[in-house]
């Protein structure tokens, strides 16, 4: 295990309720014959994240029953309906005391972002002050890597569905952008039309 793999934990935000998908939990949408959350965990692991924390919310008990998430730390977010910010806070909170020096954050509903893009972001990690973001044609996107020195500030500003957006805007000059547009497509699975992206 390299220092990078030991120090950076994968953090998968998988609590969304799929409001625009008729209330189907996004984690349980089927992709390549298995729940989307399984696919997303596999991407993090293939990219080099040996430790993966998964934040669950909508349909958490069903996700635990139906998805194979062996070896993951499962984090329940009872406030998932308040938006991604609450899941980000829960996930970062779960990393306290683990020895992790950074969190590589990915979203369960972006199956077009594979392990090549995630590995590029992971490779840009330096220390607990790192702030790294994938970019698509120069525009910041996911996944993002937050060094532990930033966790408290991110948690304090993460509200609603904005996640870490406000914090990243404030710290824009410190962010290392890693272009991933050649190896990934950053679409979200938000609406019925988006389901066509799932295999």
PDB file of N, CA and C in Angstrom, residues 40-102:
ATOM      1  N   UNK A  40     -20.197   2.469  -8.096  1.00  0.00           N
ATOM      2  CA  UNK A  40     -19.434   3.640  -7.659  1.00  0.00           C
ATOM      3  C   UNK A  40     -18.327   3.256  -6.674  1.00  0.00           C
ATOM      4  N   UNK A  41     -18.618   2.322  -5.785  1.00  0.00           N
ATOM      5  CA  UNK A  41     -17.588   1.837  -4.857  1.00  0.00           C
ATOM      6  C   UNK A  41     -16.471   1.152  -5.646  1.00  0.00           C
ATOM      7  N   UNK A  42     -16.853   0.356  -6.644  1.00  0.00           N
ATOM      8  CA  UNK A  42     -15.864  -0.321  -7.476  1.00  0.00           C
ATOM      9  C   UNK A  42     -14.944   0.645  -8.196  1.00  0.00           C
ATOM     10  N   UNK A  43     -15.493   1.769  -8.641  1.00  0.00           N
ATOM     11  CA  UNK A  43     -14.686   2.796  -9.317  1.00  0.00           C
ATOM     12  C   UNK A  43     -13.651   3.368  -8.352  1.00  0.00           C
ATOM     13  N   UNK A  44     -14.067   3.708  -7.142  1.00  0.00           N
ATOM     14  CA  UNK A  44     -13.131   4.252  -6.151  1.00  0.00           C
ATOM     15  C   UNK A  44     -12.015   3.254  -5.854  1.00  0.00           C
ATOM     16  N   UNK A  45     -12.394   1.997  -5.691  1.00  0.00           N
ATOM     17  CA  UNK A  45     -11.381   0.971  -5.384  1.00  0.00           C
ATOM     18  C   UNK A  45     -10.420   0.760  -6.556  1.00  0.00           C
ATOM     19  N   UNK A  46     -10.963   0.719  -7.765  1.00  0.00           N
ATOM     20  CA  UNK A  46     -10.114   0.522  -8.943  1.00  0.00           C
ATOM     21  C   UNK A  46      -9.139   1.680  -9.128  1.00  0.00           C
ATOM     22  N   UNK A  47      -9.526   2.864  -8.652  1.00  0.00           N
ATOM     23  CA  UNK A  47      -8.664   4.046  -8.770  1.00  0.00           C
ATOM     24  C   UNK A  47      -7.568   4.068  -7.714  1.00  0.00           C
ATOM     25  N   UNK A  48      -7.689   3.207  -6.690  1.00  0.00           N
ATOM     26  CA  UNK A  48      -6.644   3.157  -5.671  1.00  0.00           C
ATOM     27  C   UNK A  48      -7.080   3.502  -4.267  1.00  0.00           C
ATOM     28  N   UNK A  49      -8.382   3.716  -4.046  1.00  0.00           N
ATOM     29  CA  UNK A  49      -8.865   4.003  -2.689  1.00  0.00           C
ATOM     30  C   UNK A  49      -9.111   2.679  -1.969  1.00  0.00           C
ATOM     31  N   UNK A  50      -8.267   2.356  -1.017  1.00  0.00           N
ATOM     32  CA  UNK A  50      -8.429   1.094  -0.298  1.00  0.00           C
ATOM     33  C   UNK A  50      -9.458   1.219   0.820  1.00  0.00           C
ATOM     34  N   UNK A  51      -9.649   2.428   1.309  1.00  0.00           N
ATOM     35  CA  UNK A  51     -10.669   2.680   2.335  1.00  0.00           C
ATOM     36  C   UNK A  51     -11.791   3.483   1.705  1.00  0.00           C
ATOM     37  N   UNK A  52     -13.023   3.006   1.847  1.00  0.00           N
ATOM     38  CA  UNK A  52     -14.165   3.705   1.255  1.00  0.00           C
ATOM     39  C   UNK A  52     -15.273   3.848   2.294  1.00  0.00           C
ATOM     40  N   UNK A  53     -15.705   5.090   2.522  1.00  0.00           N
ATOM     41  CA  UNK A  53     -16.857   5.387   3.366  1.00  0.00           C
ATOM     42  C   UNK A  53     -18.012   5.742   2.442  1.00  0.00           C
ATOM     43  N   UNK A  54     -19.193   5.182   2.702  1.00  0.00           N
ATOM     44  CA  UNK A  54     -20.375   5.405   1.865  1.00  0.00           C
ATOM     45  C   UNK A  54     -21.464   6.031   2.719  1.00  0.00           C
ATOM     46  N   UNK A  55     -21.924   7.224   2.324  1.00  0.00           N
ATOM     47  CA  UNK A  55     -22.993   7.897   3.062  1.00  0.00           C
ATOM     48  C   UNK A  55     -24.332   7.491   2.465  1.00  0.00           C
ATOM     49  N   UNK A  56     -25.182   6.887   3.306  1.00  0.00           N
ATOM     50  CA  UNK A  56     -26.503   6.424   2.888  1.00  0.00           C
ATOM     51  C   UNK A  56     -27.589   7.303   3.500  1.00  0.00           C
ATOM     52  N   UNK A  57     -28.725   7.377   2.808  1.00  0.00           N
ATOM     53  CA  UNK A  57     -29.847   8.165   3.315  1.00  0.00           C
ATOM     54  C   UNK A  57     -31.151   7.545   2.871  1.00  0.00           C
ATOM     55  N   UNK A  58     -31.639   7.976   1.697  1.00  0.00           N
ATOM     56  CA  UNK A  58     -32.889   7.421   1.165  1.00  0.00           C
ATOM     57  C   UNK A  58     -32.747   5.920   0.969  1.00  0.00           C
ATOM     58  N   UNK A  59     -33.711   5.165   1.506  1.00  0.00           N
ATOM     59  CA  UNK A  59     -33.707   3.717   1.323  1.00  0.00           C
ATOM     60  C   UNK A  59     -32.493   3.027   1.913  1.00  0.00           C
ATOM     61  N   UNK A  60     -31.921   3.582   2.987  1.00  0.00           N
ATOM     62  CA  UNK A  60     -30.667   3.044   3.534  1.00  0.00           C
ATOM     63  C   UNK A  60     -30.774   1.562   3.878  1.00  0.00           C
ATOM     64  N   UNK A  61     -31.875   1.159   4.479  1.00  0.00           N
ATOM     65  CA  UNK A  61     -31.988  -0.248   4.870  1.00  0.00           C
ATOM     66  C   UNK A  61     -32.044  -1.150   3.640  1.00  0.00           C
ATOM     67  N   UNK A  62     -32.728  -0.710   2.593  1.00  0.00           N
ATOM     68  CA  UNK A  62     -32.788  -1.489   1.359  1.00  0.00           C
ATOM     69  C   UNK A  62     -31.424  -1.556   0.690  1.00  0.00           C
ATOM     70  N   UNK A  63     -30.672  -0.457   0.745  1.00  0.00           N
ATOM     71  CA  UNK A  63     -29.322  -0.456   0.161  1.00  0.00           C
ATOM     72  C   UNK A  63     -28.453  -1.468   0.897  1.00  0.00           C
ATOM     73  N   UNK A  64     -28.536  -1.479   2.222  1.00  0.00           N
ATOM     74  CA  UNK A  64     -27.735  -2.424   3.010  1.00  0.00           C
ATOM     75  C   UNK A  64     -28.091  -3.867   2.650  1.00  0.00           C
ATOM     76  N   UNK A  65     -29.370  -4.119   2.362  1.00  0.00           N
ATOM     77  CA  UNK A  65     -29.816  -5.474   2.040  1.00  0.00           C
ATOM     78  C   UNK A  65     -29.411  -5.900   0.631  1.00  0.00           C
ATOM     79  N   UNK A  66     -29.520  -4.983  -0.318  1.00  0.00           N
ATOM     80  CA  UNK A  66     -29.400  -5.372  -1.724  1.00  0.00           C
ATOM     81  C   UNK A  66     -28.027  -5.147  -2.339  1.00  0.00           C
ATOM     82  N   UNK A  67     -27.263  -4.235  -1.782  1.00  0.00           N
ATOM     83  CA  UNK A  67     -25.955  -3.922  -2.384  1.00  0.00           C
ATOM     84  C   UNK A  67     -24.836  -4.631  -1.615  1.00  0.00           C
ATOM     85  N   UNK A  68     -23.875  -5.142  -2.356  1.00  0.00           N
ATOM     86  CA  UNK A  68     -22.695  -5.758  -1.740  1.00  0.00           C
ATOM     87  C   UNK A  68     -21.665  -4.662  -1.494  1.00  0.00           C
ATOM     88  N   UNK A  69     -21.556  -4.279  -0.248  1.00  0.00           N
ATOM     89  CA  UNK A  69     -20.649  -3.190   0.128  1.00  0.00           C
ATOM     90  C   UNK A  69     -19.655  -3.663   1.183  1.00  0.00           C
ATOM     91  N   UNK A  70     -19.205  -4.908   1.027  1.00  0.00           N
ATOM     92  CA  UNK A  70     -18.259  -5.486   1.980  1.00  0.00           C
ATOM     93  C   UNK A  70     -17.007  -4.628   2.078  1.00  0.00           C
ATOM     94  N   UNK A  71     -16.555  -4.421   3.298  1.00  0.00           N
ATOM     95  CA  UNK A  71     -15.326  -3.668   3.510  1.00  0.00           C
ATOM     96  C   UNK A  71     -15.504  -2.171   3.538  1.00  0.00           C
ATOM     97  N   UNK A  72     -16.696  -1.687   3.199  1.00  0.00           N
ATOM     98  CA  UNK A  72     -16.961  -0.244   3.261  1.00  0.00           C
ATOM     99  C   UNK A  72     -17.435   0.142   4.662  1.00  0.00           C
ATOM    100  N   UNK A  73     -17.149   1.354   5.053  1.00  0.00           N
ATOM    101  CA  UNK A  73     -17.757   1.934   6.249  1.00  0.00           C
ATOM    102  C   UNK A  73     -19.045   2.613   5.805  1.00  0.00           C
ATOM    103  N   UNK A  74     -20.187   2.140   6.312  1.00  0.00           N
ATOM    104  CA  UNK A  74     -21.477   2.707   5.923  1.00  0.00           C
ATOM    105  C   UNK A  74     -21.899   3.748   6.944  1.00  0.00           C
ATOM    106  N   UNK A  75     -22.194   4.942   6.461  1.00  0.00           N
ATOM    107  CA  UNK A  75     -22.515   6.085   7.310  1.00  0.00           C
ATOM    108  C   UNK A  75     -23.951   6.496   7.038  1.00  0.00           C
ATOM    109  N   UNK A  76     -24.793   6.454   8.050  1.00  0.00           N
ATOM    110  CA  UNK A  76     -26.185   6.863   7.870  1.00  0.00           C
ATOM    111  C   UNK A  76     -26.313   8.372   8.048  1.00  0.00           C
ATOM    112  N   UNK A  77     -27.013   9.009   7.113  1.00  0.00           N
ATOM    113  CA  UNK A  77     -27.307  10.443   7.215  1.00  0.00           C
ATOM    114  C   UNK A  77     -28.809  10.612   7.400  1.00  0.00           C
ATOM    115  N   UNK A  78     -29.264  10.749   8.646  1.00  0.00           N
ATOM    116  CA  UNK A  78     -30.701  10.897   8.882  1.00  0.00           C
ATOM    117  C   UNK A  78     -31.270  12.197   8.333  1.00  0.00           C
ATOM    118  N   UNK A  79     -30.393  13.147   7.974  1.00  0.00           N
ATOM    119  CA  UNK A  79     -30.843  14.445   7.456  1.00  0.00           C
ATOM    120  C   UNK A  79     -30.669  14.535   5.942  1.00  0.00           C
ATOM    121  N   UNK A  80     -30.679  13.375   5.271  1.00  0.00           N
ATOM    122  CA  UNK A  80     -30.377  13.369   3.835  1.00  0.00           C
ATOM    123  C   UNK A  80     -31.306  14.246   3.025  1.00  0.00           C
ATOM    124  N   UNK A  81     -32.552  14.425   3.493  1.00  0.00           N
ATOM    125  CA  UNK A  81     -33.500  15.243   2.721  1.00  0.00           C
ATOM    126  C   UNK A  81     -33.102  16.713   2.684  1.00  0.00           C
ATOM    127  N   UNK A  82     -32.194  17.113   3.543  1.00  0.00           N
ATOM    128  CA  UNK A  82     -31.730  18.511   3.536  1.00  0.00           C
ATOM    129  C   UNK A  82     -30.724  18.794   2.426  1.00  0.00           C
ATOM    130  N   UNK A  83     -30.309  17.746   1.719  1.00  0.00           N
ATOM    131  CA  UNK A  83     -29.429  17.963   0.577  1.00  0.00           C
ATOM    132  C   UNK A  83     -28.022  17.425   0.763  1.00  0.00           C
ATOM    133  N   UNK A  84     -27.226  17.594  -0.299  1.00  0.00           N
ATOM    134  CA  UNK A  84     -25.890  17.030  -0.335  1.00  0.00           C
ATOM    135  C   UNK A  84     -24.988  17.554   0.772  1.00  0.00           C
ATOM    136  N   UNK A  85     -25.210  18.786   1.197  1.00  0.00           N
ATOM    137  CA  UNK A  85     -24.368  19.354   2.249  1.00  0.00           C
ATOM    138  C   UNK A  85     -24.387  18.515   3.511  1.00  0.00           C
ATOM    139  N   UNK A  86     -25.567  18.014   3.882  1.00  0.00           N
ATOM    140  CA  UNK A  86     -25.668  17.209   5.099  1.00  0.00           C
ATOM    141  C   UNK A  86     -24.925  15.887   4.937  1.00  0.00           C
ATOM    142  N   UNK A  87     -24.944  15.320   3.744  1.00  0.00           N
ATOM    143  CA  UNK A  87     -24.217  14.072   3.496  1.00  0.00           C
ATOM    144  C   UNK A  87     -22.711  14.297   3.522  1.00  0.00           C
ATOM    145  N   UNK A  88     -22.281  15.415   2.985  1.00  0.00           N
ATOM    146  CA  UNK A  88     -20.853  15.734   3.006  1.00  0.00           C
ATOM    147  C   UNK A  88     -20.378  15.907   4.450  1.00  0.00           C
ATOM    148  N   UNK A  89     -21.176  16.596   5.264  1.00  0.00           N
ATOM    149  CA  UNK A  89     -20.807  16.764   6.677  1.00  0.00           C
ATOM    150  C   UNK A  89     -20.743  15.420   7.387  1.00  0.00           C
ATOM    151  N   UNK A  90     -21.737  14.552   7.148  1.00  0.00           N
ATOM    152  CA  UNK A  90     -21.762  13.236   7.784  1.00  0.00           C
ATOM    153  C   UNK A  90     -20.548  12.416   7.361  1.00  0.00           C
ATOM    154  N   UNK A  91     -20.239  12.468   6.081  1.00  0.00           N
ATOM    155  CA  UNK A  91     -19.110  11.693   5.571  1.00  0.00           C
ATOM    156  C   UNK A  91     -17.779  12.163   6.122  1.00  0.00           C
ATOM    157  N   UNK A  92     -17.560  13.474   6.111  1.00  0.00           N
ATOM    158  CA  UNK A  92     -16.305  14.001   6.662  1.00  0.00           C
ATOM    159  C   UNK A  92     -16.216  13.693   8.150  1.00  0.00           C
ATOM    160  N   UNK A  93     -17.350  13.782   8.854  1.00  0.00           N
ATOM    161  CA  UNK A  93     -17.369  13.471  10.275  1.00  0.00           C
ATOM    162  C   UNK A  93     -16.969  12.032  10.549  1.00  0.00           C
ATOM    163  N   UNK A  94     -17.347  11.136   9.646  1.00  0.00           N
ATOM    164  CA  UNK A  94     -17.034   9.712   9.841  1.00  0.00           C
ATOM    165  C   UNK A  94     -15.551   9.421   9.680  1.00  0.00           C
ATOM    166  N   UNK A  95     -14.816  10.339   9.059  1.00  0.00           N
ATOM    167  CA  UNK A  95     -13.386  10.125   8.821  1.00  0.00           C
ATOM    168  C   UNK A  95     -12.523  10.583   9.991  1.00  0.00           C
ATOM    169  N   UNK A  96     -13.115  11.343  10.909  1.00  0.00           N
ATOM    170  CA  UNK A  96     -12.370  11.793  12.082  1.00  0.00           C
ATOM    171  C   UNK A  96     -11.845  10.605  12.872  1.00  0.00           C
ATOM    172  N   UNK A  97     -10.570  10.657  13.238  1.00  0.00           N
ATOM    173  CA  UNK A  97      -9.994   9.588  14.038  1.00  0.00           C
ATOM    174  C   UNK A  97      -9.563   8.363  13.257  1.00  0.00           C
ATOM    175  N   UNK A  98      -9.717   8.384  11.922  1.00  0.00           N
ATOM    176  CA  UNK A  98      -9.332   7.216  11.112  1.00  0.00           C
ATOM    177  C   UNK A  98      -7.883   7.293  10.644  1.00  0.00           C
ATOM    178  N   UNK A  99      -7.277   8.443  10.809  1.00  0.00           N
ATOM    179  CA  UNK A  99      -5.928   8.630  10.290  1.00  0.00           C
ATOM    180  C   UNK A  99      -5.897   9.132   8.864  1.00  0.00           C
ATOM    181  N   UNK A 100      -7.052   9.235   8.236  1.00  0.00           N
ATOM    182  CA  UNK A 100      -7.100   9.754   6.861  1.00  0.00           C
ATOM    183  C   UNK A 100      -6.649  11.209   6.848  1.00  0.00           C
ATOM    184  N   UNK A 101      -5.855  11.558   5.854  1.00  0.00           N
ATOM    185  CA  UNK A 101      -5.375  12.934   5.719  1.00  0.00           C
ATOM    186  C   UNK A 101      -6.073  13.668   4.582  1.00  0.00           C
ATOM    187  N   UNK A 102      -6.914  12.939   3.834  1.00  0.00           N
ATOM    188  CA  UNK A 102      -7.684  13.565   2.762  1.00  0.00           C
ATOM    189  C   UNK A 102      -8.869  12.667   2.434  1.00  0.00           C
TER     190      UNK A 102
END
